[in-house]
Short mmCIF file of C-alpha atoms in Angstrom, two decimals:
data_model
loop_
_atom_site.label_atom_id
_atom_site.label_comp_id
_atom_site.label_asym_id
_atom_site.label_seq_id
_atom_site.Cartn_x
_atom_site.Cartn_y
_atom_site.Cartn_z
CA MET S 1304 52.01 208.97 -51.56
CA LYS S 1305 51.58 209.49 -48.20
CA ARG S 1306 54.25 206.67 -46.96
CA LEU S 1307 56.47 208.21 -48.87
CA ILE S 1308 56.00 211.78 -46.69
CA ILE S 1309 55.59 209.68 -43.82
CA LEU S 1310 59.15 208.02 -44.30
CA LEU S 1311 60.55 210.81 -45.68
CA THR S 1312 59.67 213.40 -42.59
CA PHE S 1313 61.21 210.55 -40.16
CA MET S 1314 64.78 210.28 -42.38
CA PHE S 1315 64.61 213.58 -41.91
CA SER S 1316 64.38 213.78 -37.95
CA PHE S 1317 66.87 211.37 -38.18
CA ILE S 1318 69.33 213.64 -39.71
CA PHE S 1319 68.53 216.67 -38.07
CA ALA S 1320 68.84 214.50 -34.94
CA GLY S 1321 72.48 213.65 -35.99
CA CYS S 1322 73.23 217.28 -36.43
CA SER S 1323 72.44 217.45 -32.16
CA PRO S 1324 75.75 216.27 -29.61
CA GLY S 1325 73.58 214.01 -28.23
CA PRO S 1326 73.37 210.46 -29.08
CA GLN S 1327 76.33 208.37 -30.06
CA SER S 1328 76.48 205.66 -32.79
CA ILE S 1329 75.21 202.55 -31.60
CA PHE S 1330 78.88 201.07 -32.01
CA GLU S 1331 80.43 204.09 -29.67
CA PRO S 1332 78.94 202.57 -25.83
CA GLN S 1333 77.62 205.60 -24.47
CA LYS S 1334 79.34 207.57 -21.59
CA PRO S 1335 78.11 207.17 -18.03
CA SER S 1336 77.13 210.22 -15.93
CA LEU S 1337 79.03 211.15 -13.42
CA ASN S 1338 76.74 210.14 -10.08
CA SER S 1339 76.68 206.31 -11.75
CA LEU S 1340 81.30 206.65 -12.21
CA SER S 1341 81.81 207.78 -9.11
CA ALA S 1342 79.88 204.84 -7.43
CA THR S 1343 81.58 202.65 -9.44
CA THR S 1344 85.10 203.77 -9.25
CA SER S 1345 84.11 204.14 -6.08
CA LYS S 1346 83.42 201.22 -5.53
CA GLU S 1347 85.80 199.38 -7.83
CA SER S 1348 88.39 201.62 -4.65
CA ASP S 1349 86.70 199.94 -1.71
CA LYS S 1350 86.81 196.01 -3.40
CA LEU S 1351 90.17 196.31 -4.59
CA GLU S 1352 91.42 197.30 -1.03
CA THR S 1353 89.56 195.05 0.80
CA ILE S 1354 91.29 192.54 -1.93
CA GLN S 1355 94.47 194.20 -0.90
CA LYS S 1356 94.01 193.89 2.54
CA GLU S 1357 93.20 190.26 2.46
CA LEU S 1358 96.70 189.88 0.70
CA SER S 1359 98.81 191.38 3.20
CA ASP S 1360 96.94 189.68 5.56
CA SER S 1361 98.21 186.57 4.33
CA LEU S 1362 101.23 187.01 3.90
CA GLN S 1363 101.93 188.86 6.44
CA LYS S 1364 101.21 185.94 9.26
CA ALA S 1365 103.83 185.86 12.23
CA ALA S 1366 105.32 182.11 12.47
CA SER S 1367 104.25 180.55 15.77
CA ARG S 1368 107.97 180.87 17.89
CA LYS S 1369 107.97 178.90 21.53
CA ILE S 1370 108.96 181.07 23.68
CA ASN S 1371 111.34 179.40 26.35
CA VAL S 1372 111.65 182.47 29.75
CA GLU S 1373 113.69 181.86 31.98
CA PRO S 1374 114.10 183.76 35.43
CA VAL S 1375 117.74 186.05 35.41
CA MET S 1376 118.81 186.31 38.57
CA PRO S 1377 120.99 189.15 38.88
CA VAL S 1378 124.79 190.44 39.32
CA TYR S 1379 125.96 189.77 42.95
CA ASP S 1380 127.62 192.34 44.18
CA PRO S 1381 129.21 191.48 48.23
CA LEU S 1382 129.80 194.72 48.54
CA GLU S 1383 126.32 195.43 48.50
CA ASP S 1384 125.45 193.85 51.68
CA HIS S 1385 127.57 195.48 54.03
CA ILE S 1386 127.10 199.95 55.33
CA VAL S 1387 129.27 201.53 56.05
CA SER S 1388 130.44 205.46 57.28
CA PHE S 1389 133.30 206.23 55.46
CA SER S 1390 134.25 209.49 56.00
CA ALA S 1391 138.56 211.70 54.91
CA VAL S 1392 139.52 215.10 53.88
CA ASP S 1393 142.33 215.47 51.03
CA GLU S 1394 143.21 211.24 51.68
CA ASN S 1395 145.09 209.76 49.12
CA LEU S 1396 142.95 207.21 46.48
CA GLN S 1397 144.34 204.38 47.44
CA THR S 1398 144.95 204.99 51.04
CA VAL S 1399 141.25 205.77 50.86
CA LEU S 1400 140.25 202.34 48.91
CA TYR S 1401 142.75 200.45 51.28
CA SER S 1402 140.65 201.33 54.52
CA LEU S 1403 137.31 200.52 52.35
CA SER S 1404 138.78 196.92 51.77
CA LYS S 1405 139.64 196.56 55.23
CA ALA S 1406 135.78 198.28 56.76
CA VAL S 1407 134.83 195.31 55.02
CA GLY S 1408 136.77 192.88 54.98
CA ILE S 1409 137.33 192.03 51.05
CA ASN S 1410 140.85 192.17 49.24
CA ILE S 1411 141.36 194.17 46.74
CA ILE S 1412 144.25 195.05 44.04
CA ILE S 1413 144.55 198.13 42.81
CA ASP S 1414 146.22 198.52 38.34
CA PRO S 1415 149.96 199.71 39.21
CA LYS S 1416 148.89 201.88 35.83
CA ILE S 1417 146.59 204.04 39.09
CA ASN S 1418 149.54 203.47 41.54
CA ASP S 1419 151.74 205.76 39.30
CA GLU S 1420 148.99 208.86 39.84
CA ASN S 1421 148.71 211.14 43.12
CA LYS S 1422 145.01 211.07 42.61
CA ARG S 1423 143.61 212.92 46.43
CA LEU S 1424 140.34 213.46 47.69
CA THR S 1425 137.40 214.05 50.13
CA LEU S 1426 134.13 212.54 50.94
CA ASN S 1427 131.72 211.82 53.57
CA PHE S 1428 129.28 208.99 53.98
CA GLU S 1429 126.50 208.07 55.86
CA LYS S 1430 125.43 204.35 56.67
CA VAL S 1431 125.25 203.69 52.34
CA SER S 1432 126.59 200.40 51.16
CA ALA S 1433 129.52 199.73 50.80
CA ALA S 1434 129.04 199.08 46.95
CA THR S 1435 127.86 202.58 46.55
CA VAL S 1436 131.46 204.09 48.60
CA LEU S 1437 133.15 202.22 45.70
CA ARG S 1438 131.29 203.47 42.56
CA GLU S 1439 131.24 207.16 43.63
CA VAL S 1440 135.43 207.44 44.96
CA LEU S 1441 135.74 205.56 41.17
CA GLY S 1442 133.03 207.98 38.79
CA SER S 1443 135.50 210.60 40.61
CA PHE S 1444 138.28 209.65 38.56
CA ASP S 1445 136.96 207.81 35.78
CA LEU S 1446 138.02 204.05 36.98
CA TYR S 1447 136.69 200.94 36.70
CA TYR S 1448 136.45 197.88 39.58
CA GLU S 1449 134.77 194.58 39.88
CA ALA S 1450 133.93 192.29 42.70
CA THR S 1451 134.37 188.71 42.54
CA GLN S 1452 135.58 185.95 44.61
CA ASN S 1453 135.84 188.15 47.02
CA ILE S 1454 138.52 190.69 44.75
CA ILE S 1455 138.23 194.17 44.67
CA ARG S 1456 140.26 194.06 40.88
CA VAL S 1457 140.58 198.06 40.13
CA LYS S 1458 141.60 198.99 36.53
CA PRO S 1459 141.81 202.03 33.93
CA PHE S 1460 139.71 200.05 31.61
CA GLU S 1461 136.69 198.52 30.75
CA GLU S 1462 136.24 195.92 28.10
CA ARG S 1463 133.17 195.68 26.75
CA THR S 1464 131.38 193.02 24.00
CA PHE S 1465 128.48 195.08 21.59
CA SER S 1466 126.89 192.97 19.47
CA LEU S 1467 125.18 195.25 16.55
CA ASN S 1468 123.54 192.40 14.36
CA PHE S 1469 123.30 194.88 10.88
CA LEU S 1470 124.05 194.09 7.25
CA ASP S 1471 126.84 194.97 6.00
CA THR S 1472 125.94 197.17 2.87
CA ASN S 1473 126.38 200.03 1.10
CA LEU S 1474 123.53 201.72 -0.59
CA ASP S 1475 124.11 204.34 -2.96
CA THR S 1476 120.66 206.08 -2.92
CA THR S 1477 120.73 208.70 -5.76
CA PHE S 1478 117.32 210.08 -8.05
CA ASP S 1479 118.12 210.15 -11.63
CA VAL S 1480 115.26 211.64 -14.31
CA GLY S 1481 116.61 210.79 -18.19
CA GLY S 1482 118.96 209.32 -20.28
CA ASP S 1483 120.01 205.65 -19.27
CA VAL S 1484 117.50 206.19 -16.19
CA LEU S 1485 114.56 204.96 -18.12
CA GLY S 1486 116.27 203.08 -20.73
CA ALA S 1487 119.00 200.46 -19.77
CA GLY S 1488 121.02 200.79 -21.93
CA GLU S 1489 125.33 201.96 -21.08
CA ALA S 1490 127.03 201.45 -24.51
CA ASP S 1491 129.60 203.66 -25.33
CA ILE S 1492 128.31 205.01 -28.68
CA SER S 1493 124.38 205.13 -28.38
CA THR S 1494 121.78 206.37 -31.82
CA GLY S 1495 118.84 206.48 -29.05
CA LEU S 1496 118.14 207.99 -26.17
CA SER S 1497 121.37 209.86 -25.89
CA GLY S 1498 120.53 210.81 -22.50
CA ASN S 1499 121.71 214.19 -22.03
CA PHE S 1500 118.86 215.36 -20.30
CA LYS S 1501 119.37 214.57 -16.45
CA MET S 1502 118.34 215.90 -13.47
CA SER S 1503 120.40 214.33 -10.34
CA GLY S 1504 120.26 213.83 -6.71
CA LYS S 1505 122.05 212.16 -3.74
CA GLY S 1506 121.19 211.00 -0.14
CA ALA S 1507 123.55 210.37 3.25
CA LYS S 1508 127.46 210.07 2.17
CA LYS S 1509 127.39 207.12 4.34
CA SER S 1510 124.55 204.29 4.19
CA ASN S 1511 126.53 201.85 5.69
CA PRO S 1512 125.82 201.02 9.26
CA TYR S 1513 129.42 200.53 10.15
CA ASP S 1514 131.42 203.07 8.74
CA VAL S 1515 129.07 204.98 10.99
CA ILE S 1516 129.77 203.61 13.98
CA GLU S 1517 133.50 202.32 13.78
CA GLY S 1518 133.76 207.31 12.67
CA MET S 1519 132.10 207.70 15.64
CA VAL S 1520 133.97 205.71 17.66
CA LYS S 1521 137.27 206.21 16.40
CA GLN S 1522 136.62 210.19 17.88
CA LEU S 1523 135.01 208.89 20.69
CA ILE S 1524 137.63 206.36 21.84
CA SER S 1525 140.45 207.77 24.28
CA ALA S 1526 143.47 208.96 23.16
CA LYS S 1527 145.70 207.36 25.99
CA GLY S 1528 145.00 203.44 25.94
CA GLY S 1529 140.99 203.05 24.43
CA LYS S 1530 141.10 200.18 22.28
CA TYR S 1531 138.54 198.82 19.70
CA SER S 1532 138.44 195.94 17.40
CA LEU S 1533 135.41 195.92 14.83
CA ASN S 1534 133.90 192.53 13.62
CA ARG S 1535 131.72 192.95 10.59
CA LEU S 1536 131.64 189.69 10.10
CA SER S 1537 130.36 188.31 13.34
CA GLY S 1538 128.27 191.79 13.64
CA ASN S 1539 130.78 192.56 17.39
CA LEU S 1540 131.97 195.33 18.15
CA TYR S 1541 135.17 195.14 20.96
CA VAL S 1542 136.13 198.56 23.02
CA LYS S 1543 138.90 198.89 25.89
CA ASP S 1544 138.47 202.10 27.26
CA THR S 1545 137.39 204.11 30.51
CA PRO S 1546 133.94 203.45 31.49
CA SER S 1547 132.51 207.33 30.49
CA VAL S 1548 133.93 206.42 27.19
CA ILE S 1549 132.02 202.77 27.95
CA ARG S 1550 129.28 204.26 28.33
CA SER S 1551 128.78 206.73 25.29
CA ILE S 1552 129.14 203.97 23.04
CA SER S 1553 126.60 202.16 24.38
CA ILE S 1554 124.02 205.23 24.74
CA LEU S 1555 126.01 205.39 20.85
CA ILE S 1556 124.99 201.87 20.07
CA ASN S 1557 121.29 201.59 21.19
CA ASN S 1558 120.06 204.68 19.43
CA ILE S 1559 121.49 203.04 16.30
CA LYS S 1560 119.68 199.99 16.65
CA GLU S 1561 116.73 201.06 17.84
CA MET S 1562 116.57 203.85 14.69
CA MET S 1563 117.76 201.10 12.49
CA SER S 1564 114.86 198.86 13.45
CA ARG S 1565 111.82 201.19 13.28
CA GLN S 1566 109.67 200.41 9.52
CA ILE S 1567 107.32 202.01 8.15
CA LEU S 1568 103.96 200.82 5.99
CA ILE S 1569 103.62 203.34 2.73
CA GLU S 1570 100.03 202.58 0.58
CA ALA S 1571 100.36 203.78 -2.31
CA ARG S 1572 97.18 204.52 -5.02
CA ILE S 1573 98.07 204.99 -7.85
CA ILE S 1574 94.98 207.56 -9.74
CA GLU S 1575 94.76 208.79 -13.39
CA VAL S 1576 92.78 211.16 -13.68
CA THR S 1577 91.77 211.85 -17.48
CA LEU S 1578 90.35 215.63 -16.85
CA SER S 1579 87.01 217.44 -18.32
CA ASP S 1580 86.87 220.24 -20.33
CA GLY S 1581 86.78 223.01 -17.28
CA TYR S 1582 89.44 221.68 -15.53
CA LYS S 1583 92.08 220.43 -18.58
CA TYR S 1584 94.44 222.85 -16.77
CA GLY S 1585 94.98 220.30 -14.16
CA ILE S 1586 92.84 219.35 -11.09
CA ASP S 1587 91.86 222.87 -7.69
CA TRP S 1588 94.15 221.98 -5.56
CA ASP S 1589 92.61 224.27 -3.23
CA MET S 1590 89.25 223.60 -4.02
CA MET S 1591 89.81 219.59 -3.80
CA ARG S 1592 91.33 220.40 0.01
CA ASN S 1593 88.32 222.14 1.28
CA SER S 1594 86.27 219.29 -0.64
CA LEU S 1595 88.12 217.00 1.73
CA SER S 1596 87.71 218.32 4.71
CA ARG S 1597 84.10 219.65 5.16
CA THR S 1598 82.58 216.33 4.04
CA SER S 1599 85.89 213.90 5.83
CA MET S 1600 86.49 213.61 9.11
CA LEU S 1601 90.33 214.90 9.18
CA ASP S 1602 92.48 216.48 11.65
CA SER S 1603 94.48 218.23 9.59
CA ALA S 1604 94.11 219.16 5.08
CA LYS S 1605 97.66 221.34 4.95
CA TRP S 1606 99.85 221.91 1.92
CA SER S 1607 103.11 220.73 2.64
CA GLY S 1608 106.25 220.62 0.28
CA GLY S 1609 104.17 221.71 -3.10
CA THR S 1610 101.62 218.46 -1.66
CA LEU S 1611 98.34 218.02 0.29
CA ALA S 1612 98.47 216.63 3.49
CA LEU S 1613 95.85 214.18 5.07
CA SER S 1614 95.94 214.32 9.23
CA GLY S 1615 93.32 211.88 11.35
CA VAL S 1616 92.40 209.79 8.24
CA THR S 1617 91.53 206.19 7.44
CA GLY S 1618 91.93 203.37 4.72
CA ALA S 1619 88.17 204.28 4.35
CA PHE S 1620 89.00 207.72 3.73
CA THR S 1621 91.28 207.26 0.67
CA SER S 1622 89.13 205.02 -1.74
CA SER S 1623 86.34 206.86 -0.87
CA ALA S 1624 86.02 210.41 -0.19
CA ALA S 1625 89.03 211.13 -2.74
CA ILE S 1626 88.16 209.54 -5.05
CA ASN S 1627 85.04 211.16 -5.32
CA ALA S 1628 86.39 214.27 -4.84
CA LEU S 1629 88.80 213.44 -7.98
CA ASN S 1630 85.30 213.28 -9.46
CA THR S 1631 84.45 216.90 -9.09
CA PHE S 1632 87.34 216.53 -12.08
CA GLY S 1633 86.63 213.89 -14.94
CA ASP S 1634 86.96 210.56 -15.38
CA VAL S 1635 88.78 208.43 -12.23
CA ASN S 1636 90.89 205.17 -13.18
CA ILE S 1637 92.97 203.01 -10.67
CA VAL S 1638 95.85 202.41 -12.17
CA SER S 1639 97.58 200.79 -9.44
CA ASN S 1640 97.63 199.95 -6.04
CA PRO S 1641 100.00 198.28 -4.44
CA SER S 1642 102.26 198.69 -0.58
CA ILE S 1643 105.68 198.13 0.07
CA ARG S 1644 107.71 198.33 3.86
CA THR S 1645 111.15 200.06 4.56
CA LYS S 1646 113.20 200.65 7.52
CA HIS S 1647 114.63 203.49 8.65
CA ALA S 1648 116.45 205.87 5.57
CA LEU S 1649 116.10 202.79 3.32
CA PRO S 1650 115.18 203.21 0.49
CA ALA S 1651 111.97 201.51 -1.16
CA ILE S 1652 110.68 201.68 -5.22
CA ILE S 1653 107.35 201.11 -6.62
CA SER S 1654 107.64 201.11 -10.86
CA VAL S 1655 104.23 201.49 -12.43
CA GLY S 1656 105.21 200.67 -15.96
CA THR S 1657 106.32 198.84 -19.20
CA SER S 1658 109.64 198.50 -20.62
CA ILE S 1659 109.85 198.99 -23.88
CA THR S 1660 113.20 196.99 -25.73
CA TYR S 1661 113.67 198.73 -29.03
CA LYS S 1662 116.60 198.36 -32.39
CA GLU S 1663 119.21 200.28 -30.57
CA LYS S 1664 122.19 199.50 -32.93
CA VAL S 1665 123.21 197.35 -35.91
CA LYS S 1666 126.47 197.02 -37.13
CA THR S 1667 127.05 195.00 -40.52
CA THR S 1668 130.37 193.17 -41.46
CA THR S 1669 131.21 192.11 -44.70
CA TYR S 1670 134.04 189.19 -45.42
CA VAL S 1671 135.60 188.83 -48.51
CA ASP S 1672 137.35 186.15 -49.60
CA THR S 1673 137.98 184.14 -52.86
CA ALA S 1674 135.09 182.35 -53.03
CA SER S 1675 131.80 184.11 -51.90
CA ASP S 1676 131.11 187.47 -50.13
CA ARG S 1677 128.90 186.94 -47.22
CA ASP S 1678 127.49 189.61 -44.81
CA THR S 1679 127.13 189.78 -40.93
CA THR S 1680 124.69 191.72 -39.35
CA GLU S 1681 124.43 192.56 -35.83
CA VAL S 1682 121.16 193.70 -33.94
CA GLU S 1683 121.93 195.61 -30.73
CA THR S 1684 118.77 196.34 -28.73
CA SER S 1685 117.82 198.75 -25.93
CA LYS S 1686 114.94 199.14 -23.12
CA VAL S 1687 112.95 202.37 -22.13
CA PHE S 1688 110.88 202.95 -19.87
CA ASP S 1689 107.50 203.70 -20.35
CA GLY S 1690 105.57 204.26 -16.58
CA LEU S 1691 105.66 206.09 -13.26
CA ILE S 1692 108.77 205.57 -10.94
CA LEU S 1693 108.34 206.52 -7.94
CA GLY S 1694 111.02 206.80 -5.15
CA VAL S 1695 110.14 207.28 -1.07
CA ILE S 1696 113.12 207.61 2.02
CA PRO S 1697 111.75 207.43 5.02
CA PHE S 1698 113.43 209.01 7.99
CA ILE S 1699 111.58 208.32 11.76
CA GLU S 1700 111.67 210.00 14.95
CA ARG S 1701 111.66 208.17 18.14
CA ASP S 1702 107.83 210.68 18.59
CA GLY S 1703 106.63 209.30 15.20
CA THR S 1704 107.20 211.91 13.06
CA ILE S 1705 108.18 211.57 9.12
CA THR S 1706 110.09 212.56 7.34
CA LEU S 1707 109.49 211.23 4.24
CA LEU S 1708 111.99 212.15 0.95
CA ILE S 1709 109.24 211.90 -2.13
CA ASN S 1710 111.07 211.39 -6.18
CA PRO S 1711 107.92 210.53 -8.39
CA ILE S 1712 109.16 210.38 -12.22
CA LYS S 1713 107.03 209.90 -15.04
CA SER S 1714 107.98 209.16 -18.32
CA ASP S 1715 105.24 208.39 -21.59
CA VAL S 1716 107.33 206.99 -24.83
CA ASP S 1717 105.98 208.09 -28.37
CA MET S 1718 105.75 204.91 -29.81
CA ALA S 1719 105.27 206.73 -33.17
CA SER S 1720 109.40 207.27 -32.48
CA LEU S 1721 109.64 203.61 -31.67
CA GLU S 1722 109.30 203.22 -36.09
CA PRO S 1723 112.92 202.23 -36.99
CA GLU S 1724 114.30 204.59 -39.47
CA GLY S 1725 117.04 203.85 -41.93
CA THR S 1726 117.33 202.08 -44.69
CA GLY S 1727 116.87 198.71 -45.02
CA ASN S 1728 119.42 196.78 -42.00
CA GLU S 1729 120.77 200.45 -41.02
CA SER S 1730 117.73 201.23 -39.87
CA VAL S 1731 117.46 202.48 -35.51
CA SER S 1732 114.84 203.49 -33.67
CA LEU S 1733 115.25 206.97 -32.13
CA PRO S 1734 112.63 206.91 -28.97
CA LYS S 1735 110.71 209.99 -28.49
CA VAL S 1736 109.91 210.03 -24.06
CA SER S 1737 108.44 212.99 -21.97
CA ILE S 1738 109.54 213.38 -18.55
CA LYS S 1739 107.59 214.84 -15.83
CA GLU S 1740 109.09 214.73 -12.42
CA ILE S 1741 108.07 216.23 -8.60
CA SER S 1742 110.77 215.93 -5.55
CA THR S 1743 109.99 217.20 -1.91
CA THR S 1744 110.19 216.50 1.48
CA ILE S 1745 107.43 216.66 4.23
CA GLY S 1746 106.72 216.04 7.25
CA LEU S 1747 104.15 213.20 8.51
CA HIS S 1748 102.70 211.52 11.43
CA SER S 1749 101.77 207.88 11.30
CA GLY S 1750 98.48 207.33 9.69
CA ASP S 1751 98.89 210.80 7.49
CA THR S 1752 97.33 209.86 3.95
CA VAL S 1753 99.49 212.31 1.48
CA MET S 1754 98.50 213.57 -2.30
CA LEU S 1755 100.27 214.89 -4.60
CA GLY S 1756 99.54 216.05 -8.14
CA GLY S 1757 100.25 218.25 -10.97
CA LEU S 1758 101.99 214.96 -13.30
CA ILE S 1759 100.04 216.26 -16.77
CA ASP S 1760 99.79 214.69 -20.48
CA LYS S 1761 97.99 215.85 -23.40
CA SER S 1762 97.48 213.42 -26.51
CA LYS S 1763 94.84 213.04 -29.21
CA VAL S 1764 92.05 210.70 -28.92
CA ARG S 1765 89.83 209.59 -31.24
CA ILE S 1766 86.00 210.45 -30.69
CA ASN S 1767 83.28 208.52 -32.95
CA GLU S 1768 80.20 210.30 -33.25
CA GLY S 1769 76.62 209.53 -34.79
CA VAL S 1770 73.25 208.42 -34.91
CA PRO S 1771 72.09 205.65 -33.88
CA PHE S 1772 70.59 202.60 -36.16
CA LEU S 1773 71.70 204.73 -39.40
CA SER S 1774 75.22 205.44 -38.73
CA SER S 1775 75.44 201.62 -38.48
CA ILE S 1776 74.17 201.45 -42.46
CA PRO S 1777 76.99 199.86 -44.87
CA LEU S 1778 78.20 202.53 -46.76
CA LEU S 1779 75.26 204.77 -46.55
CA GLY S 1780 76.00 205.60 -42.90
CA TYR S 1781 79.62 207.27 -43.37
CA LEU S 1782 76.75 210.44 -43.66
CA PHE S 1783 75.30 209.99 -40.86
CA LYS S 1784 78.32 210.10 -38.35
CA THR S 1785 82.16 212.42 -38.09
CA ASP S 1786 85.15 210.86 -36.68
CA SER S 1787 86.79 214.21 -35.71
CA MET S 1788 90.33 214.36 -32.86
CA LYS S 1789 90.14 215.52 -29.60
CA ASP S 1790 93.14 217.05 -27.47
CA GLU S 1791 92.63 214.68 -24.02
CA SER S 1792 94.64 215.77 -20.38
CA ARG S 1793 95.39 213.62 -18.09
CA GLU S 1794 96.92 214.27 -14.31
CA LEU S 1795 98.53 211.50 -12.74
CA VAL S 1796 97.72 211.05 -8.29
CA ILE S 1797 99.80 209.67 -5.99
CA VAL S 1798 98.13 209.33 -2.82
CA LEU S 1799 100.04 207.32 0.28
CA ARG S 1800 99.49 206.34 3.25
CA VAL S 1801 102.13 205.81 5.60
CA SER S 1802 102.22 203.89 9.20
CA ILE S 1803 104.61 203.03 11.09
CA ILE S 1804 105.03 199.02 12.50
#
């Protein structure tokens, strides 16, 4: 009797313990503490960053090249050897040029088109080179000269060939949300994702550098006698025009080449935060900013274009302080850690997710003949994307300022909606896709970090709780465990670090 009382007391103690929310079934692992979870996540982040850096260093090794350095001799101008003092008052240009050539003993020939015009000037030079006098005189009338083989040739136009070396490509930059952007079908009739919900945005109308240069050259070229020829295959631009126009086109092309050569490295970290009950409506970004300002070596932490922009941070900050701060709001999981390079004004796309194939259309054809009837069934499939698409376009200024256009699109596919609906072979799938999108433009400097959030989705998860040991007893264990559904909120956080290279 005494042993029975002890056994019943032991059983009741486990039953009452099962009513408390503490222990779980042995089939369900115990959740780690917040401190251990934070340390584990930070350790995984640092390890992931180290692997990424080693991989990046191994892939980005510059090929060894032998550089042959040869001395470049300056262009010899015989007029630089002659020092003259020269004066004239309201004198004809041809007379001034003829007198200068006689003074230095060099032959001269003037284009007949210049002789037809009445050009007069007043000048006074004391002990300067003849080349300086000639440049200043001809520059006043926008004329060109060249001195070769002891002959000065004065011309109305200068000829020059510019080497462009751009890719002759057309980039149509658009951001579309919904419809066939998330699927892959372009059929005229679709019973799947209809694409009626759509948001669009477009970049510059002209993205081909040759089109841009040709349009600007047309505006600069002289109406009287100016000519140009653009060869896209060889990447050369030939211009014949006055020296002032040639200088303007040269400045224009040099600026475009310098601008198009700028590159940027974008290091992204895509983090998913399973929000705790206290923050089920999302991360408190004001708290996040204050937390980062206190615990990190930051120059500034401010809002810019609806995002949290952090200045004066390092890669170690991204992998430690940010994740530790995010752990305040729930469990942190690093989804992906991509990096990508792109040039000025060229779009970069980062895609993380799964492309799911579903049955879009079924067509059954019945053939009737004298022997027997036969049916032929054709099935068309399409794809829908489940995950994150991140589009980025950088604009890099000369002073290192970066204007970044960011457009993340988060799509969540309801897997239950992919089950075919209908009867027999005529069943098709009607995917249900939840879309969340952010579009913003922000200003940064090289080395700054941007954090984007607000992409929250909710789902139901099954929770299994029970009394340890007793819940695992066959049949009888159902009395000591409970199964329930719980709403779970997750927020996607995108951390971008930009560096000019």
